mmCIF file of C-alpha atoms in Angstrom:
data_model
loop_
_atom_site.group_PDB
_atom_site.id
_atom_site.type_symbol
_atom_site.label_atom_id
_atom_site.label_comp_id
_atom_site.label_asym_id
_atom_site.label_seq_id
_atom_site.Cartn_x
_atom_site.Cartn_y
_atom_site.Cartn_z
ATOM 1 C CA MET A 22 -0.093 -0.202 -0.183
ATOM 2 C CA SER A 23 1.693 3.312 -1.053
ATOM 3 C CA GLY A 24 2.053 6.109 1.236
ATOM 4 C CA VAL A 25 2.889 3.794 4.373
ATOM 5 C CA LYS A 26 6.087 2.543 5.764
ATOM 6 C CA LEU A 27 6.779 -0.646 7.289
ATOM 7 C CA THR A 28 9.282 -1.684 9.107
ATOM 8 C CA GLU A 29 10.655 -4.343 11.949
ATOM 9 C CA GLY A 30 12.726 -4.134 14.973
ATOM 10 C CA ALA A 31 13.529 -5.425 18.125
ATOM 11 C CA ALA A 32 13.099 -3.546 21.479
ATOM 12 C CA SER A 33 14.835 -4.103 24.809
ATOM 13 C CA VAL A 34 13.189 -3.656 28.295
ATOM 14 C CA GLN A 35 15.015 -3.773 31.336
ATOM 15 C CA LEU A 36 12.096 -6.220 32.792
ATOM 16 C CA CYS A 37 12.418 -8.861 29.960
ATOM 17 C CA ALA A 38 15.582 -11.086 29.541
ATOM 18 C CA GLY A 39 15.991 -10.992 25.620
ATOM 19 C CA PRO A 40 14.923 -8.919 22.337
ATOM 20 C CA LEU A 41 11.052 -8.088 21.940
ATOM 21 C CA PHE A 42 10.226 -8.348 18.193
ATOM 22 C CA TYR A 43 8.046 -5.513 16.643
ATOM 23 C CA ARG A 44 6.216 -4.443 13.550
ATOM 24 C CA GLN A 45 5.411 -0.910 13.121
ATOM 25 C CA ALA A 46 3.926 1.093 10.444
ATOM 26 C CA GLU A 47 3.113 4.513 9.887
ATOM 27 C CA PRO A 48 2.591 7.274 7.365
ATOM 28 C CA GLU A 49 5.531 8.261 4.949
ATOM 29 C CA THR A 50 4.907 11.632 5.708
ATOM 30 C CA GLY A 51 4.909 11.360 9.446
ATOM 31 C CA PRO A 52 2.230 10.245 12.107
ATOM 32 C CA SER A 53 -0.545 12.953 12.515
ATOM 33 C CA GLY A 54 -2.821 10.780 14.969
ATOM 34 C CA LEU A 55 -1.842 8.479 18.104
ATOM 35 C CA SER A 56 0.277 5.971 18.537
ATOM 36 C CA VAL A 57 -1.197 2.414 18.588
ATOM 37 C CA LEU A 58 0.241 -0.172 20.370
ATOM 38 C CA LEU A 59 -1.255 -3.744 19.554
ATOM 39 C CA LEU A 60 -0.655 -6.623 21.259
ATOM 40 C CA HIS A 61 -2.087 -10.460 20.500
ATOM 41 C CA GLY A 62 -3.722 -13.513 22.273
ATOM 42 C CA VAL A 63 -1.706 -16.616 23.217
ATOM 43 C CA ARG A 64 -1.975 -18.483 19.940
ATOM 44 C CA PHE A 65 -1.139 -15.271 17.918
ATOM 45 C CA SER A 66 1.689 -12.764 17.155
ATOM 46 C CA SER A 67 2.079 -9.296 15.328
ATOM 47 C CA GLU A 68 2.110 -11.083 12.009
ATOM 48 C CA ASN A 69 -1.700 -11.292 12.181
ATOM 49 C CA TRP A 70 -2.298 -7.847 12.856
ATOM 50 C CA LEU A 71 0.114 -7.507 9.353
ATOM 51 C CA GLU A 72 -1.952 -10.222 7.451
ATOM 52 C CA ILE A 73 -5.449 -8.667 8.179
ATOM 53 C CA GLY A 74 -4.029 -5.150 7.456
ATOM 54 C CA THR A 75 -4.595 -3.241 10.636
ATOM 55 C CA LEU A 76 -1.095 -1.924 10.714
ATOM 56 C CA HIS A 77 -1.543 -0.603 6.854
ATOM 57 C CA ALA A 78 -5.246 0.757 8.170
ATOM 58 C CA LEU A 79 -4.113 2.328 10.928
ATOM 59 C CA ALA A 80 -1.144 4.072 9.546
ATOM 60 C CA GLY A 81 -3.519 5.005 6.222
ATOM 61 C CA ALA A 82 -5.696 6.907 8.590
ATOM 62 C CA GLY A 83 -2.310 8.730 10.446
ATOM 63 C CA HIS A 84 -1.565 6.803 12.945
ATOM 64 C CA ARG A 85 2.041 5.170 14.116
ATOM 65 C CA ALA A 86 0.972 1.698 14.734
ATOM 66 C CA VAL A 87 3.342 -1.151 16.413
ATOM 67 C CA ALA A 88 2.533 -4.414 16.795
ATOM 68 C CA LEU A 89 4.269 -6.422 19.389
ATOM 69 C CA ASP A 90 5.273 -9.897 19.999
ATOM 70 C CA LEU A 91 4.858 -10.785 23.754
ATOM 71 C CA PRO A 92 7.722 -12.716 25.793
ATOM 72 C CA GLY A 93 8.139 -15.987 24.802
ATOM 73 C CA LEU A 94 5.439 -15.766 21.904
ATOM 74 C CA GLY A 95 5.918 -14.786 18.002
ATOM 75 C CA ARG A 96 9.749 -14.001 17.152
ATOM 76 C CA SER A 97 9.862 -12.960 20.939
ATOM 77 C CA LYS A 98 10.311 -16.530 21.771
ATOM 78 C CA ALA A 99 13.670 -16.216 23.508
ATOM 79 C CA ALA A 100 12.660 -13.458 25.623
ATOM 80 C CA ALA A 101 11.897 -14.657 29.261
ATOM 81 C CA ALA A 102 8.430 -13.134 30.604
ATOM 82 C CA PRO A 103 8.867 -10.058 32.498
ATOM 83 C CA ALA A 104 11.049 -10.785 36.023
ATOM 84 C CA ALA A 105 8.962 -11.062 38.995
ATOM 85 C CA VAL A 106 8.870 -7.785 41.366
ATOM 86 C CA GLY A 107 5.121 -8.574 42.640
ATOM 87 C CA GLU A 108 2.149 -7.440 41.248
ATOM 88 C CA LEU A 109 3.806 -4.465 39.362
ATOM 89 C CA ALA A 110 5.475 -6.681 36.600
ATOM 90 C CA PRO A 111 3.143 -6.485 34.020
ATOM 91 C CA ALA A 112 2.266 -2.912 34.248
ATOM 92 C CA LEU A 113 5.843 -1.761 34.417
ATOM 93 C CA PHE A 114 6.711 -4.308 31.237
ATOM 94 C CA LEU A 115 4.481 -2.202 29.389
ATOM 95 C CA LYS A 116 5.328 1.416 30.439
ATOM 96 C CA GLN A 117 8.851 -0.047 29.402
ATOM 97 C CA VAL A 118 8.036 -0.929 26.024
ATOM 98 C CA CYS A 119 6.285 2.049 25.338
ATOM 99 C CA HIS A 120 9.705 4.136 26.441
ATOM 100 C CA ALA A 121 11.826 1.979 24.655
ATOM 101 C CA LEU A 122 9.766 2.447 21.495
ATOM 102 C CA ASP A 123 9.429 6.256 22.037
ATOM 103 C CA LEU A 124 5.313 5.985 22.154
ATOM 104 C CA GLY A 125 4.494 8.523 24.361
ATOM 105 C CA PRO A 126 0.724 8.249 25.723
ATOM 106 C CA VAL A 127 -0.824 5.517 23.471
ATOM 107 C CA ALA A 128 -3.719 3.530 22.497
ATOM 108 C CA VAL A 129 -3.542 0.096 23.912
ATOM 109 C CA VAL A 130 -5.452 -2.578 21.519
ATOM 110 C CA SER A 131 -5.541 -5.935 23.767
ATOM 111 C CA PRO A 132 -7.149 -9.179 22.589
ATOM 112 C CA SER A 133 -7.447 -12.006 24.948
ATOM 113 C CA LEU A 134 -3.920 -13.231 26.661
ATOM 114 C CA SER A 135 -2.655 -9.701 26.456
ATOM 115 C CA GLY A 136 -5.106 -8.637 29.274
ATOM 116 C CA MET A 137 -2.876 -9.965 31.561
ATOM 117 C CA TYR A 138 -0.285 -7.072 30.374
ATOM 118 C CA SER A 139 -3.137 -4.200 29.641
ATOM 119 C CA LEU A 140 -5.111 -4.285 32.425
ATOM 120 C CA PRO A 141 -2.680 -3.908 35.353
ATOM 121 C CA PHE A 142 -0.789 -1.233 32.592
ATOM 122 C CA LEU A 143 -4.162 0.649 32.586
ATOM 123 C CA LEU A 144 -4.677 0.797 36.324
ATOM 124 C CA GLN A 145 -1.694 1.594 37.442
ATOM 125 C CA HIS A 146 -0.375 3.805 34.548
ATOM 126 C CA GLY A 147 -3.201 5.766 33.242
ATOM 127 C CA ASP A 148 -1.760 8.858 32.377
ATOM 128 C CA LEU A 149 0.087 6.837 29.603
ATOM 129 C CA VAL A 150 -2.902 5.238 27.906
ATOM 130 C CA LYS A 151 -4.959 7.607 26.205
ATOM 131 C CA ALA A 152 -7.579 5.128 24.833
ATOM 132 C CA TYR A 153 -7.883 1.411 25.572
ATOM 133 C CA VAL A 154 -9.351 -1.466 23.140
ATOM 134 C CA PRO A 155 -10.018 -4.576 25.275
ATOM 135 C CA VAL A 156 -10.883 -7.584 22.492
ATOM 136 C CA ALA A 157 -12.250 -10.175 25.173
ATOM 137 C CA PRO A 158 -8.984 -10.327 27.346
ATOM 138 C CA ILE A 159 -8.626 -12.488 30.087
ATOM 139 C CA CYS A 160 -7.694 -11.318 33.899
ATOM 140 C CA THR A 161 -10.795 -8.557 33.691
ATOM 141 C CA GLU A 162 -11.852 -10.807 36.829
ATOM 142 C CA LYS A 163 -9.424 -9.990 38.662
ATOM 143 C CA VAL A 164 -10.208 -6.236 38.947
ATOM 144 C CA SER A 165 -12.889 -4.791 40.815
ATOM 145 C CA ALA A 166 -16.265 -2.669 39.818
ATOM 146 C CA GLU A 167 -14.540 0.053 42.112
ATOM 147 C CA GLN A 168 -11.354 0.110 40.795
ATOM 148 C CA TYR A 169 -12.601 0.070 37.104
ATOM 149 C CA ARG A 170 -14.705 3.253 37.632
ATOM 150 C CA THR A 171 -11.651 5.163 38.800
ATOM 151 C CA VAL A 172 -10.455 5.035 35.007
ATOM 152 C CA GLN A 173 -11.450 7.819 32.946
ATOM 153 C CA THR A 174 -9.812 6.313 29.543
ATOM 154 C CA PRO A 175 -12.004 6.100 26.739
ATOM 155 C CA ALA A 176 -12.410 2.301 25.825
ATOM 156 C CA LEU A 177 -14.072 0.436 22.993
ATOM 157 C CA ILE A 178 -15.045 -2.769 24.435
ATOM 158 C CA VAL A 179 -15.045 -5.508 21.392
ATOM 159 C CA PHE A 180 -16.183 -8.981 21.337
ATOM 160 C CA GLY A 181 -17.733 -11.792 18.786
ATOM 161 C CA ASP A 182 -21.056 -12.972 19.386
ATOM 162 C CA GLN A 183 -19.829 -16.588 18.714
ATOM 163 C CA ASP A 184 -17.272 -16.038 21.764
ATOM 164 C CA THR A 185 -19.781 -17.191 24.540
ATOM 165 C CA GLN A 186 -17.073 -17.548 27.561
ATOM 166 C CA LEU A 187 -14.856 -14.948 27.303
ATOM 167 C CA GLY A 188 -16.673 -12.146 25.412
ATOM 168 C CA GLU A 189 -19.470 -12.235 27.759
ATOM 169 C CA LEU A 190 -17.245 -12.803 30.865
ATOM 170 C CA SER A 191 -15.089 -9.396 29.899
ATOM 171 C CA LEU A 192 -18.037 -7.563 29.141
ATOM 172 C CA SER A 193 -19.584 -8.029 32.389
ATOM 173 C CA ASN A 194 -16.325 -6.559 34.179
ATOM 174 C CA LEU A 195 -15.131 -3.758 31.659
ATOM 175 C CA LYS A 196 -19.030 -2.515 31.345
ATOM 176 C CA HIS A 197 -17.778 -0.777 34.923
ATOM 177 C CA LEU A 198 -15.608 1.134 33.010
ATOM 178 C CA PRO A 199 -17.051 4.633 32.983
ATOM 179 C CA ASN A 200 -16.061 6.175 29.531
ATOM 180 C CA HIS A 201 -16.866 3.327 27.237
ATOM 181 C CA ARG A 202 -18.676 1.949 24.098
ATOM 182 C CA VAL A 203 -19.505 -1.090 23.018
ATOM 183 C CA VAL A 204 -19.191 -3.152 19.504
ATOM 184 C CA VAL A 205 -20.585 -6.735 19.436
ATOM 185 C CA MET A 206 -19.374 -8.347 15.895
ATOM 186 C CA LYS A 207 -22.044 -10.727 14.718
ATOM 187 C CA GLY A 208 -20.877 -14.132 13.914
ATOM 188 C CA ALA A 209 -17.499 -13.393 14.807
ATOM 189 C CA GLY A 210 -15.624 -15.453 17.404
ATOM 190 C CA HIS A 211 -12.897 -15.379 19.939
ATOM 191 C CA PRO A 212 -10.246 -13.727 17.595
ATOM 192 C CA CYS A 213 -13.279 -11.568 15.973
ATOM 193 C CA TYR A 214 -10.737 -9.218 14.095
ATOM 194 C CA LEU A 215 -9.735 -12.201 12.096
ATOM 195 C CA ASP A 216 -13.043 -13.596 11.373
ATOM 196 C CA ASP A 217 -14.161 -9.946 10.044
ATOM 197 C CA PRO A 218 -11.191 -7.539 9.629
ATOM 198 C CA GLU A 219 -13.437 -5.037 7.580
ATOM 199 C CA THR A 220 -15.949 -4.778 10.362
ATOM 200 C CA TRP A 221 -12.460 -4.754 12.806
ATOM 201 C CA HIS A 222 -11.102 -1.768 11.018
ATOM 202 C CA LYS A 223 -14.111 0.142 10.964
ATOM 203 C CA ALA A 224 -15.133 0.057 14.599
ATOM 204 C CA LEU A 225 -11.693 0.732 15.616
ATOM 205 C CA LEU A 226 -10.865 3.897 13.068
ATOM 206 C CA ASP A 227 -14.068 5.309 14.030
ATOM 207 C CA PHE A 228 -13.314 5.083 17.821
ATOM 208 C CA LEU A 229 -9.440 6.923 17.769
ATOM 209 C CA GLN A 230 -11.191 9.431 15.040
ATOM 210 C CA ALA A 231 -13.724 10.275 18.020
ATOM 211 C CA LEU A 232 -11.274 10.969 20.724
#
């Protein structure tokens, strides 16, 4: 796609032994919108965001989009999980990723497994999260309704209507976020973005444009 520059790289963070692979897309003329950090589920990687066109769609709309392979997964298999520093590790890990990649305040797209990182990050470093897009993430039940209500970050809650387990469970918890909207993707399963990329991209870009 013309007008979009796609690159690959490796980021090093203090909490993680080994480099973290990432893919990046940005407009050739430079980004004009919010930076977007794309995470992934346990059976997936940054390659999925490349294959279905999410990186290009975001860059085409003016965003700098970075898709990270999480520790131990994808092309970050050699990177050990964040070193144990109690409950602070997951949130601090993503803070260090954002710093290493010079992302600044960021929109975080977080499907499935990545909820174990993104939810603590949202709660502990909300000033760094300008927008939150949870896609049926895990660990939503570990956050109390009271904790959710303290978060002012705009959120787009997305799930497929065929995902009757994590989709509905995550919504029942995430709906306590005071500044949220919900998109239910018809006929889509747990990785709903893979089942219907067109609907996914429209929902994501409309949300980001409205911020």
